[in-house]
């Protein structure tokens, strides 16, 4: 591994395949301009990681709005136990596409392809991703996959309607005929390959394109998390893609992999799906953990507390996440309960370490409650709720009665809404770097309160109604009118979240009309991305500060700041590991 | 915790034991209090207390997990809020740049591991009860299909079958081990009875076997919990638990194909005083079910 560390940039520049950044940067002297197409053509043809990153962010936020609008219709339907706002089949399509759009088209692409694309090369001091053309291909595969999935609404029989998990044999040709299901499968293959290529690019970039001095243990935690996310993508996504090929063959080529009639095993689909699906939970979550870990120290005016513990916690989560998939299958009666139970329970330990490290970072600091910081704290609290309720579900006897009820829906919506709050924190934090202009803080804070309060009003009644026995994916609940009150509260919460999201759109427009110039480093942040201009020039850096710790920009800007404290540990301990 | 001047040499022997015993009494009370409370009244935390001994054990496990979650979550939330209010910006001074505190980090790694081991142990104890399959005193074969349920009784001609809004009834004896053999004839369904604190997938090509021993006669609502297609929302059933003699009588009536058997069984179960009446679609809509 040592040859990966301290690799000088001259090595990279000497590689004929790698872009030469020195001559560009000096020629343009930090100018954003570049010899190439401009306007729309630039956005369509660019291989610049920043352009592709923005493409990803904009597309995925549009997907968030689309997926969110499906959720609002679902919540409107459930306000009454016997609502007929949408038909049963429309309802099944709506929640299938809500889950699919949010998981496959928003959360992952936003984090591991959008912000990561933009930030990772900047954070490691590289001019671009390792494979710029592959990166562009990733984006176009993602966009075509997204359009493919949404086209399902326009074909006969409607969009896929078997839930975002597509359980066999409900998803076979007999039970789900029609092109909507095939478009769903095709879309997941396209976005799956997009994700795999993003994973390749992230891992290669982080291993090979780090600037001199940027050792692994000086990398920002966001970059660390993206490295681990990239590795998890490479381990998990090919399994899903293979499963989708099998499903497609079952539907069209007469194979019987998942059908009993030909000697197949329907349960196999669940194993394949969740072998991807649970690492996927962390593929989604780790980038957001990384964002929070970047933001909390900046607004506490302190380094991240327990940096190395944070890295090991991330690695432990990733390792454990590959051995917990069957906790989604406790009620199948066909999995080894104690093994998957203890593995799932153990994930609480590294996750807890992260939460304590965030608290430790704030402890004794000078906290500034910018919008990004508010969203980060909102993330931590919401994730705490989602994490604690996840512990129940790791216990098979408790999962037996909570499984497939709104308790589970509430649990993972606490988690994913925490991710949405974290994503908003990330946007408020990095948009000044990406655009060169600040977002309006006042509107941002109003947005935070709408979304944070909305999230709790939305999820907390869901836990209760689940415990009262309401199964998920019910279009109506005529036998149980007593569930209505809690459902109304959930819908009110969903409405607040929707209004919060609209405020974000308003904020973007307001900030566009009345721009406030951000400057290079508006937050006094510590990563390399804050050393360059906002937005950064074509190949990112005109010059780099010396990288002698995990906070190079801070070290450069605060030569007289107090040295790092190590609590009870000897100060030399970390230096030894770094060297 | 020991304050500085408190050493065994400096204090006379008369006062020390008193202080000690006071302190240990306080400690004892703080340890026992939750247990005493548990004996009296622990809140349900929203869950059903369970209609059988086993499902009540699951409920107690739920309570234990909830107490742990509230203590851990409460402490963590308090720490977050304390940090937020106590350390808000007061000056431009750069605070102490603390980055590591290894003993503290080890503590908050070890303590959660110990808690996890405790939760896991409790889980395994209850889990073994839930999944045990003793020799049954009655057996029911349950088949799920789109969109309804069929219940048959091996060795008997009795068949109960019904779909969507018809709400078929699984009739079983109270206080006996009843084995259910569950299978699906098409897609994956979920056999879910909230008040039994239990659900299990009904899967094609694979029979799941589990045992209930319901102490209290009554009617318990159930429904499909796993998405199974268009009319998933209406795939209801109910479990009617009768005293063993009544159960045998019902079975005999069913074997003789008496059409009023189910209605009689339901009326009997309701008359035995149950908290769990099953409402049947008060709106009367049939949502276009054919």
Short mmCIF file of N, CA and C in Angstrom, two decimals, chain A residues 82 88-89 92 95 162-163 167-170 175 260 267 270 301-308 331-334 337-338 341-342 345 353 355-357 359 363-369 377 380 388 391-392 395-398 400-401 403-405 467-469 471-476 478-479 550-551 554 558 562-569 574, chain B residues 45-46 48 58 61-62 65-66 69 73 76-77 79-80 82-84 87-91 93-105 108-109 112-113 116 119-120 123 126-127 130-131 146 186-188 192 194 197-201 203-206 208 223-234 236 279-283 287:
data_model
loop_
_atom_site.label_atom_id
_atom_site.label_comp_id
_atom_site.label_asym_id
_atom_site.label_seq_id
_atom_site.Cartn_x
_atom_site.Cartn_y
_atom_site.Cartn_z
N UNK A 82 -61.29 4.95 3.04
CA UNK A 82 -61.95 4.38 1.85
C UNK A 82 -61.80 5.32 0.66
N UNK A 88 -56.72 1.14 -7.23
CA UNK A 88 -55.75 0.23 -6.63
C UNK A 88 -54.51 0.08 -7.51
N UNK A 89 -54.73 -0.06 -8.82
CA UNK A 89 -53.56 -0.29 -9.67
C UNK A 89 -52.71 0.98 -9.77
N UNK A 92 -50.66 1.12 -6.62
CA UNK A 92 -49.49 0.22 -6.66
C UNK A 92 -48.38 0.81 -7.54
N UNK A 95 -46.62 3.84 -5.45
CA UNK A 95 -45.61 3.58 -4.41
C UNK A 95 -44.41 2.83 -4.96
N UNK A 162 -45.05 -3.65 -8.72
CA UNK A 162 -44.81 -4.74 -7.78
C UNK A 162 -43.91 -4.32 -6.62
N UNK A 163 -43.85 -3.03 -6.34
CA UNK A 163 -42.99 -2.55 -5.25
C UNK A 163 -41.57 -2.38 -5.75
N UNK A 167 -40.42 -8.35 -5.88
CA UNK A 167 -40.34 -9.74 -5.44
C UNK A 167 -40.87 -10.71 -6.49
N UNK A 168 -40.11 -11.76 -6.77
CA UNK A 168 -40.59 -12.87 -7.58
C UNK A 168 -41.49 -13.72 -6.68
N UNK A 169 -42.53 -14.33 -7.22
CA UNK A 169 -42.96 -14.36 -8.62
C UNK A 169 -43.98 -13.27 -8.98
N UNK A 170 -44.21 -12.28 -8.11
CA UNK A 170 -45.15 -11.23 -8.48
C UNK A 170 -44.64 -10.46 -9.70
N UNK A 175 -47.83 -12.61 -13.61
CA UNK A 175 -48.45 -11.73 -12.63
C UNK A 175 -48.28 -10.25 -12.96
N UNK A 260 -41.66 -21.59 -9.49
CA UNK A 260 -41.73 -22.95 -8.95
C UNK A 260 -42.02 -23.96 -10.06
N UNK A 267 -37.55 -17.70 -3.78
CA UNK A 267 -36.83 -17.07 -2.67
C UNK A 267 -35.45 -16.56 -3.10
N UNK A 270 -35.11 -12.91 -3.58
CA UNK A 270 -34.97 -12.09 -2.37
C UNK A 270 -33.53 -12.08 -1.89
N UNK A 301 -15.80 25.12 14.55
CA UNK A 301 -14.44 25.67 14.58
C UNK A 301 -13.47 24.69 15.23
N UNK A 302 -13.66 23.38 14.96
CA UNK A 302 -12.79 22.37 15.55
C UNK A 302 -12.50 21.30 14.50
N UNK A 303 -11.45 20.50 14.71
CA UNK A 303 -11.27 19.36 13.81
C UNK A 303 -12.32 18.30 14.14
N UNK A 304 -12.53 17.35 13.22
CA UNK A 304 -13.45 16.27 13.51
C UNK A 304 -12.90 15.47 14.70
N UNK A 305 -13.78 15.15 15.63
CA UNK A 305 -13.35 14.40 16.81
C UNK A 305 -13.26 12.91 16.45
N UNK A 306 -12.12 12.29 16.78
CA UNK A 306 -11.96 10.86 16.53
C UNK A 306 -11.88 10.52 15.06
N UNK A 307 -11.02 11.25 14.31
CA UNK A 307 -10.91 11.04 12.87
C UNK A 307 -10.67 9.56 12.53
N UNK A 308 -9.69 8.96 13.17
CA UNK A 308 -9.37 7.57 12.82
C UNK A 308 -10.49 6.63 13.23
N UNK A 331 -38.96 -13.18 8.12
CA UNK A 331 -40.28 -13.82 8.11
C UNK A 331 -40.45 -14.82 6.96
N UNK A 332 -39.36 -15.07 6.20
CA UNK A 332 -39.48 -16.12 5.18
C UNK A 332 -39.43 -17.49 5.82
N UNK A 333 -38.91 -17.58 7.04
CA UNK A 333 -38.77 -18.88 7.69
C UNK A 333 -37.66 -19.72 7.07
N UNK A 334 -36.77 -19.10 6.29
CA UNK A 334 -35.77 -19.88 5.57
C UNK A 334 -34.36 -19.30 5.72
N UNK A 337 -31.63 -17.29 11.66
CA UNK A 337 -32.00 -16.09 12.40
C UNK A 337 -30.87 -15.52 13.27
N UNK A 338 -30.23 -16.32 14.15
CA UNK A 338 -29.27 -15.70 15.09
C UNK A 338 -28.11 -15.01 14.38
N UNK A 341 -29.20 -11.78 12.92
CA UNK A 341 -29.59 -10.90 14.01
C UNK A 341 -28.37 -10.23 14.65
N UNK A 342 -27.37 -11.02 15.01
CA UNK A 342 -26.21 -10.42 15.71
C UNK A 342 -25.43 -9.51 14.76
N UNK A 345 -27.41 -6.31 14.60
CA UNK A 345 -27.31 -5.55 15.86
C UNK A 345 -25.94 -4.87 15.96
N UNK A 353 -20.73 5.07 17.20
CA UNK A 353 -19.43 5.76 17.29
C UNK A 353 -19.48 7.05 16.47
N UNK A 355 -22.11 8.86 15.70
CA UNK A 355 -22.94 9.87 16.36
C UNK A 355 -22.18 10.50 17.53
N UNK A 356 -21.50 9.65 18.32
CA UNK A 356 -20.75 10.21 19.45
C UNK A 356 -19.60 11.10 18.96
N UNK A 357 -19.00 10.72 17.83
CA UNK A 357 -17.92 11.56 17.29
C UNK A 357 -18.45 12.92 16.83
N UNK A 359 -21.02 14.43 18.17
CA UNK A 359 -21.25 15.18 19.41
C UNK A 359 -19.91 15.67 19.95
N UNK A 363 -18.64 19.41 20.95
CA UNK A 363 -18.35 19.64 22.37
C UNK A 363 -17.19 20.61 22.52
N UNK A 364 -17.42 21.69 23.25
CA UNK A 364 -16.35 22.66 23.49
C UNK A 364 -16.04 23.54 22.30
N UNK A 365 -16.91 23.52 21.27
CA UNK A 365 -16.65 24.34 20.09
C UNK A 365 -17.31 25.70 20.18
N UNK A 366 -17.25 26.43 19.07
CA UNK A 366 -17.95 27.71 18.94
C UNK A 366 -18.96 27.52 17.82
N UNK A 367 -20.16 27.02 18.17
CA UNK A 367 -21.10 26.58 17.13
C UNK A 367 -21.78 27.76 16.44
N UNK A 368 -21.72 27.74 15.11
CA UNK A 368 -22.43 28.73 14.31
C UNK A 368 -23.58 28.00 13.61
N UNK A 369 -24.81 28.49 13.80
CA UNK A 369 -25.96 27.77 13.26
C UNK A 369 -26.35 28.30 11.89
N UNK A 377 -27.53 19.04 12.15
CA UNK A 377 -28.05 18.62 13.46
C UNK A 377 -29.37 17.90 13.28
N UNK A 380 -28.58 14.43 12.34
CA UNK A 380 -28.12 13.56 13.43
C UNK A 380 -29.31 13.09 14.27
N UNK A 388 -32.17 3.85 16.09
CA UNK A 388 -32.68 3.13 17.27
C UNK A 388 -33.81 2.18 16.88
N UNK A 391 -32.70 -1.07 15.49
CA UNK A 391 -32.25 -2.10 16.42
C UNK A 391 -33.37 -3.09 16.73
N UNK A 392 -34.60 -2.58 16.87
CA UNK A 392 -35.75 -3.48 17.08
C UNK A 392 -35.83 -4.50 15.95
N UNK A 395 -33.95 -7.75 15.70
CA UNK A 395 -34.32 -8.83 16.61
C UNK A 395 -35.47 -9.63 15.98
N UNK A 396 -35.22 -10.87 15.53
CA UNK A 396 -36.26 -11.59 14.76
C UNK A 396 -37.63 -11.63 15.43
N UNK A 397 -37.76 -11.91 16.76
CA UNK A 397 -39.12 -11.96 17.31
C UNK A 397 -39.86 -10.64 17.16
N UNK A 398 -39.14 -9.52 17.25
CA UNK A 398 -39.78 -8.22 17.09
C UNK A 398 -40.06 -7.94 15.62
N UNK A 400 -40.81 -10.15 13.50
CA UNK A 400 -41.95 -10.98 13.08
C UNK A 400 -43.24 -10.17 13.09
N UNK A 401 -43.40 -9.28 14.07
CA UNK A 401 -44.66 -8.54 14.05
C UNK A 401 -44.54 -7.15 13.45
N UNK A 403 -42.49 -6.48 10.78
CA UNK A 403 -42.16 -6.62 9.37
C UNK A 403 -43.38 -6.33 8.50
N UNK A 404 -43.14 -5.62 7.40
CA UNK A 404 -44.21 -5.32 6.45
C UNK A 404 -45.34 -4.49 7.04
N UNK A 405 -45.11 -3.87 8.19
CA UNK A 405 -46.08 -2.90 8.70
C UNK A 405 -45.49 -1.50 8.55
N UNK A 467 -47.55 -0.28 14.68
CA UNK A 467 -47.73 -1.12 15.87
C UNK A 467 -49.20 -1.48 16.06
N UNK A 468 -50.09 -0.63 15.57
CA UNK A 468 -51.51 -0.96 15.66
C UNK A 468 -51.93 -1.97 14.59
N UNK A 469 -50.98 -2.36 13.74
CA UNK A 469 -51.24 -3.44 12.81
C UNK A 469 -51.48 -3.04 11.38
N UNK A 471 -50.54 -2.81 7.78
CA UNK A 471 -49.50 -3.25 6.85
C UNK A 471 -49.17 -2.15 5.85
N UNK A 472 -47.98 -2.24 5.26
CA UNK A 472 -47.60 -1.26 4.25
C UNK A 472 -48.30 -1.57 2.93
N UNK A 473 -48.24 -0.62 2.02
CA UNK A 473 -48.73 -0.79 0.64
C UNK A 473 -50.23 -1.06 0.57
N UNK A 474 -50.99 -0.45 1.51
CA UNK A 474 -52.44 -0.57 1.50
C UNK A 474 -53.02 0.67 0.82
N UNK A 475 -53.83 0.46 -0.21
CA UNK A 475 -54.46 1.60 -0.87
C UNK A 475 -55.64 2.11 -0.04
N UNK A 476 -56.29 1.20 0.69
CA UNK A 476 -57.43 1.56 1.55
C UNK A 476 -57.33 0.74 2.82
N UNK A 478 -60.45 -0.10 4.91
CA UNK A 478 -61.86 0.03 5.29
C UNK A 478 -62.19 -0.63 6.62
N UNK A 479 -61.49 -1.70 6.99
CA UNK A 479 -61.82 -2.40 8.23
C UNK A 479 -61.27 -1.70 9.47
N UNK A 550 -4.93 16.54 8.05
CA UNK A 550 -6.17 16.35 7.30
C UNK A 550 -6.92 17.67 7.12
N UNK A 551 -6.28 18.82 7.49
CA UNK A 551 -6.93 20.12 7.28
C UNK A 551 -5.99 21.09 6.58
N UNK A 554 -7.09 24.83 6.39
CA UNK A 554 -7.12 25.43 7.74
C UNK A 554 -5.70 25.76 8.19
N UNK A 558 -4.69 29.42 9.12
CA UNK A 558 -4.57 29.66 10.56
C UNK A 558 -3.21 29.18 11.07
N UNK A 562 -4.31 27.16 17.72
CA UNK A 562 -3.81 26.18 18.66
C UNK A 562 -3.62 24.82 17.98
N UNK A 563 -2.62 24.10 18.44
CA UNK A 563 -2.32 22.80 17.83
C UNK A 563 -3.42 21.81 18.16
N UNK A 564 -3.43 20.71 17.42
CA UNK A 564 -4.42 19.68 17.65
C UNK A 564 -4.23 19.07 19.03
N UNK A 565 -5.34 18.86 19.73
CA UNK A 565 -5.27 18.20 21.03
C UNK A 565 -5.58 16.73 20.87
N UNK A 566 -4.99 15.95 21.74
CA UNK A 566 -5.18 14.50 21.61
C UNK A 566 -5.73 13.91 22.88
N UNK A 567 -6.41 14.68 23.68
CA UNK A 567 -6.98 14.15 24.90
C UNK A 567 -5.92 13.49 25.76
N UNK A 568 -6.18 12.27 26.19
CA UNK A 568 -5.24 11.57 27.04
C UNK A 568 -4.17 10.85 26.26
N UNK A 569 -4.33 10.77 24.93
CA UNK A 569 -3.35 10.04 24.14
C UNK A 569 -2.12 10.92 23.94
N UNK A 574 -0.47 10.00 16.71
CA UNK A 574 -1.02 10.07 15.35
C UNK A 574 0.08 10.33 14.34
N UNK B 45 -45.73 0.87 25.05
CA UNK B 45 -44.99 1.49 23.96
C UNK B 45 -45.67 1.25 22.62
N UNK B 46 -47.01 1.18 22.67
CA UNK B 46 -47.77 1.11 21.43
C UNK B 46 -48.05 -0.28 20.90
N UNK B 48 -49.14 -4.52 20.91
CA UNK B 48 -50.14 -5.40 21.49
C UNK B 48 -49.49 -6.29 22.54
N UNK B 58 -42.88 -12.06 23.52
CA UNK B 58 -42.40 -11.15 22.49
C UNK B 58 -42.69 -9.70 22.90
N UNK B 61 -40.22 -8.60 25.41
CA UNK B 61 -38.96 -8.29 24.74
C UNK B 61 -39.04 -6.90 24.12
N UNK B 62 -40.19 -6.62 23.50
CA UNK B 62 -40.45 -5.30 22.93
C UNK B 62 -40.31 -4.21 23.98
N UNK B 65 -36.60 -3.77 24.87
CA UNK B 65 -35.91 -3.01 23.82
C UNK B 65 -36.31 -1.54 23.89
N UNK B 66 -37.60 -1.29 24.18
CA UNK B 66 -38.06 0.10 24.20
C UNK B 66 -37.43 0.88 25.34
N UNK B 69 -33.95 1.57 24.34
CA UNK B 69 -33.90 2.60 23.29
C UNK B 69 -34.17 3.98 23.87
N UNK B 73 -31.33 6.53 23.62
CA UNK B 73 -31.71 7.63 22.74
C UNK B 73 -31.85 8.93 23.51
N UNK B 76 -28.40 10.26 24.42
CA UNK B 76 -27.72 10.79 23.24
C UNK B 76 -28.33 12.12 22.82
N UNK B 77 -29.67 12.15 22.82
CA UNK B 77 -30.35 13.39 22.44
C UNK B 77 -29.99 14.51 23.42
N UNK B 79 -27.23 14.81 25.09
CA UNK B 79 -25.87 15.25 24.78
C UNK B 79 -25.86 16.18 23.57
N UNK B 80 -26.63 15.81 22.54
CA UNK B 80 -26.69 16.64 21.33
C UNK B 80 -27.22 18.03 21.70
N UNK B 82 -27.45 19.49 24.62
CA UNK B 82 -26.54 20.20 25.51
C UNK B 82 -25.43 20.87 24.71
N UNK B 83 -24.83 20.09 23.79
CA UNK B 83 -23.75 20.67 22.97
C UNK B 83 -24.28 21.85 22.17
N UNK B 84 -25.49 21.70 21.61
CA UNK B 84 -26.05 22.74 20.77
C UNK B 84 -26.29 24.03 21.57
N UNK B 87 -22.63 25.22 23.65
CA UNK B 87 -21.43 25.61 22.92
C UNK B 87 -21.74 26.48 21.71
N UNK B 88 -22.90 27.18 21.75
CA UNK B 88 -23.14 28.10 20.63
C UNK B 88 -22.11 29.23 20.71
N UNK B 89 -21.87 29.84 19.56
CA UNK B 89 -20.74 30.77 19.46
C UNK B 89 -20.89 31.95 20.43
N UNK B 90 -19.85 32.18 21.21
CA UNK B 90 -19.87 33.29 22.15
C UNK B 90 -18.77 34.32 21.86
N UNK B 91 -17.73 33.91 21.15
CA UNK B 91 -16.67 34.85 20.82
C UNK B 91 -15.96 34.37 19.56
N UNK B 93 -12.87 33.68 19.50
CA UNK B 93 -11.71 32.90 19.91
C UNK B 93 -11.78 31.50 19.30
N UNK B 94 -10.64 31.01 18.84
CA UNK B 94 -10.61 29.65 18.29
C UNK B 94 -10.57 28.67 19.47
N UNK B 95 -11.54 27.75 19.56
CA UNK B 95 -11.58 26.86 20.71
C UNK B 95 -10.44 25.83 20.68
N UNK B 96 -10.30 25.14 21.79
CA UNK B 96 -9.28 24.09 21.89
C UNK B 96 -9.51 23.05 20.79
N UNK B 97 -8.45 22.73 20.06
CA UNK B 97 -8.59 21.86 18.89
C UNK B 97 -8.48 20.38 19.26
N UNK B 98 -9.36 19.93 20.13
CA UNK B 98 -9.31 18.53 20.56
C UNK B 98 -9.70 17.60 19.42
N UNK B 99 -8.83 16.63 19.15
CA UNK B 99 -9.14 15.72 18.05
C UNK B 99 -9.33 14.28 18.51
N UNK B 100 -8.65 13.90 19.56
CA UNK B 100 -8.79 12.52 20.03
C UNK B 100 -8.93 12.50 21.54
N UNK B 101 -9.66 11.49 22.03
CA UNK B 101 -9.67 11.18 23.44
C UNK B 101 -9.85 9.67 23.51
N UNK B 102 -8.75 8.97 23.40
CA UNK B 102 -8.80 7.52 23.15
C UNK B 102 -9.58 6.77 24.24
N UNK B 103 -9.35 7.06 25.55
CA UNK B 103 -10.14 6.31 26.54
C UNK B 103 -11.64 6.49 26.35
N UNK B 104 -12.04 7.73 26.07
CA UNK B 104 -13.47 7.99 25.85
C UNK B 104 -13.99 7.22 24.64
N UNK B 105 -13.18 7.22 23.58
CA UNK B 105 -13.62 6.52 22.36
C UNK B 105 -13.72 5.02 22.61
N UNK B 108 -17.02 4.40 24.48
CA UNK B 108 -18.25 4.36 23.67
C UNK B 108 -18.20 3.38 22.51
N UNK B 109 -17.14 2.57 22.49
CA UNK B 109 -17.16 1.39 21.62
C UNK B 109 -17.55 0.15 22.44
N UNK B 112 -21.52 0.05 23.95
CA UNK B 112 -22.53 -0.44 23.00
C UNK B 112 -22.40 -1.92 22.67
N UNK B 113 -21.17 -2.43 22.62
CA UNK B 113 -21.00 -3.86 22.32
C UNK B 113 -21.64 -4.69 23.43
N UNK B 116 -25.34 -4.55 23.06
CA UNK B 116 -25.76 -5.39 21.93
C UNK B 116 -25.78 -6.86 22.34
N UNK B 119 -28.90 -7.42 24.36
CA UNK B 119 -30.10 -7.46 23.51
C UNK B 119 -30.16 -8.75 22.71
N UNK B 120 -28.99 -9.19 22.25
CA UNK B 120 -28.95 -10.41 21.45
C UNK B 120 -29.34 -11.63 22.29
N UNK B 123 -32.94 -11.67 22.79
CA UNK B 123 -33.55 -12.03 21.51
C UNK B 123 -33.57 -13.53 21.31
N UNK B 126 -36.14 -15.46 23.54
CA UNK B 126 -37.54 -15.34 23.09
C UNK B 126 -37.73 -16.01 21.73
N UNK B 127 -36.73 -15.82 20.86
CA UNK B 127 -36.82 -16.38 19.51
C UNK B 127 -37.01 -17.90 19.56
N UNK B 130 -40.52 -18.67 20.17
CA UNK B 130 -41.43 -18.35 19.07
C UNK B 130 -41.32 -19.39 17.95
N UNK B 131 -40.12 -19.86 17.67
CA UNK B 131 -39.96 -20.76 16.52
C UNK B 131 -40.05 -22.23 16.90
N UNK B 146 -54.15 -15.29 -4.55
CA UNK B 146 -54.61 -13.96 -4.94
C UNK B 146 -56.14 -13.99 -5.08
N UNK B 186 -49.65 -18.98 -5.39
CA UNK B 186 -49.18 -18.14 -6.50
C UNK B 186 -47.99 -17.28 -6.10
N UNK B 187 -48.24 -16.06 -5.62
CA UNK B 187 -47.12 -15.16 -5.29
C UNK B 187 -46.86 -15.19 -3.78
N UNK B 188 -45.91 -14.39 -3.32
CA UNK B 188 -45.62 -14.34 -1.88
C UNK B 188 -46.71 -13.53 -1.17
N UNK B 192 -50.46 -12.48 8.68
CA UNK B 192 -50.14 -11.52 9.75
C UNK B 192 -51.34 -11.37 10.67
N UNK B 194 -51.96 -9.28 13.96
CA UNK B 194 -51.29 -8.31 14.84
C UNK B 194 -51.30 -8.73 16.30
N UNK B 197 -48.72 -10.98 17.65
CA UNK B 197 -47.36 -10.47 17.48
C UNK B 197 -46.55 -11.35 16.54
N UNK B 198 -47.14 -11.67 15.41
CA UNK B 198 -46.49 -12.65 14.54
C UNK B 198 -46.91 -12.46 13.10
N UNK B 199 -45.96 -12.64 12.19
CA UNK B 199 -46.29 -12.76 10.78
C UNK B 199 -45.29 -13.71 10.14
N UNK B 200 -45.71 -14.30 9.06
CA UNK B 200 -44.82 -15.22 8.34
C UNK B 200 -45.21 -15.18 6.87
N UNK B 201 -44.21 -15.25 5.98
CA UNK B 201 -44.51 -15.26 4.55
C UNK B 201 -45.19 -16.57 4.15
N UNK B 203 -45.28 -18.66 0.95
CA UNK B 203 -44.50 -18.65 -0.29
C UNK B 203 -44.85 -19.83 -1.18
N UNK B 204 -44.75 -19.63 -2.49
CA UNK B 204 -45.02 -20.74 -3.40
C UNK B 204 -43.90 -21.78 -3.31
N UNK B 205 -44.29 -23.04 -3.33
CA UNK B 205 -43.30 -24.11 -3.37
C UNK B 205 -42.56 -24.34 -2.08
N UNK B 206 -43.02 -23.74 -0.99
CA UNK B 206 -42.28 -23.87 0.26
C UNK B 206 -43.25 -23.74 1.42
N UNK B 208 -44.21 -23.23 5.25
CA UNK B 208 -43.72 -22.72 6.52
C UNK B 208 -44.58 -23.29 7.64
N UNK B 223 -54.56 -10.13 8.29
CA UNK B 223 -54.59 -9.77 6.88
C UNK B 223 -53.25 -10.01 6.23
N UNK B 224 -53.28 -9.97 4.91
CA UNK B 224 -52.05 -10.18 4.16
C UNK B 224 -51.15 -8.96 4.35
N UNK B 225 -49.88 -9.20 4.68
CA UNK B 225 -48.98 -8.08 4.94
C UNK B 225 -47.97 -7.89 3.81
N UNK B 226 -47.87 -8.83 2.90
CA UNK B 226 -46.86 -8.72 1.84
C UNK B 226 -47.55 -8.41 0.51
N UNK B 227 -47.10 -7.33 -0.15
CA UNK B 227 -47.72 -6.92 -1.40
C UNK B 227 -47.88 -8.11 -2.35
N UNK B 228 -49.12 -8.34 -2.81
CA UNK B 228 -49.37 -9.53 -3.63
C UNK B 228 -50.17 -9.18 -4.87
N UNK B 229 -50.23 -7.91 -5.24
CA UNK B 229 -50.94 -7.55 -6.46
C UNK B 229 -52.12 -6.64 -6.18
N UNK B 230 -53.06 -6.64 -7.13
CA UNK B 230 -54.10 -5.61 -7.17
C UNK B 230 -54.89 -5.47 -5.86
N UNK B 231 -55.44 -6.58 -5.33
CA UNK B 231 -56.34 -6.46 -4.18
C UNK B 231 -55.67 -6.80 -2.86
N UNK B 232 -54.37 -6.57 -2.80
CA UNK B 232 -53.62 -6.79 -1.55
C UNK B 232 -54.29 -6.11 -0.36
N UNK B 233 -54.80 -4.90 -0.58
CA UNK B 233 -55.37 -4.12 0.53
C UNK B 233 -56.59 -4.78 1.15
N UNK B 234 -57.24 -5.70 0.42
CA UNK B 234 -58.50 -6.26 0.92
C UNK B 234 -58.36 -7.74 1.30
N UNK B 236 -58.20 -9.83 3.68
CA UNK B 236 -58.40 -10.02 5.12
C UNK B 236 -58.69 -11.47 5.46
N UNK B 279 -64.22 -5.61 12.67
CA UNK B 279 -65.17 -4.85 11.87
C UNK B 279 -65.08 -5.31 10.42
N UNK B 280 -66.19 -5.34 9.75
CA UNK B 280 -66.14 -5.77 8.36
C UNK B 280 -66.63 -4.64 7.47
N UNK B 281 -65.67 -3.97 6.90
CA UNK B 281 -65.90 -3.01 5.83
C UNK B 281 -67.16 -2.18 6.02
N UNK B 282 -67.18 -1.28 7.00
CA UNK B 282 -68.38 -0.52 7.30
C UNK B 282 -68.89 0.28 6.11
N UNK B 283 -67.98 0.65 5.22
CA UNK B 283 -68.41 1.47 4.09
C UNK B 283 -69.22 0.67 3.09
N UNK B 287 -65.02 -1.98 -4.10
CA UNK B 287 -63.87 -1.56 -4.90
C UNK B 287 -63.77 -2.30 -6.23
#
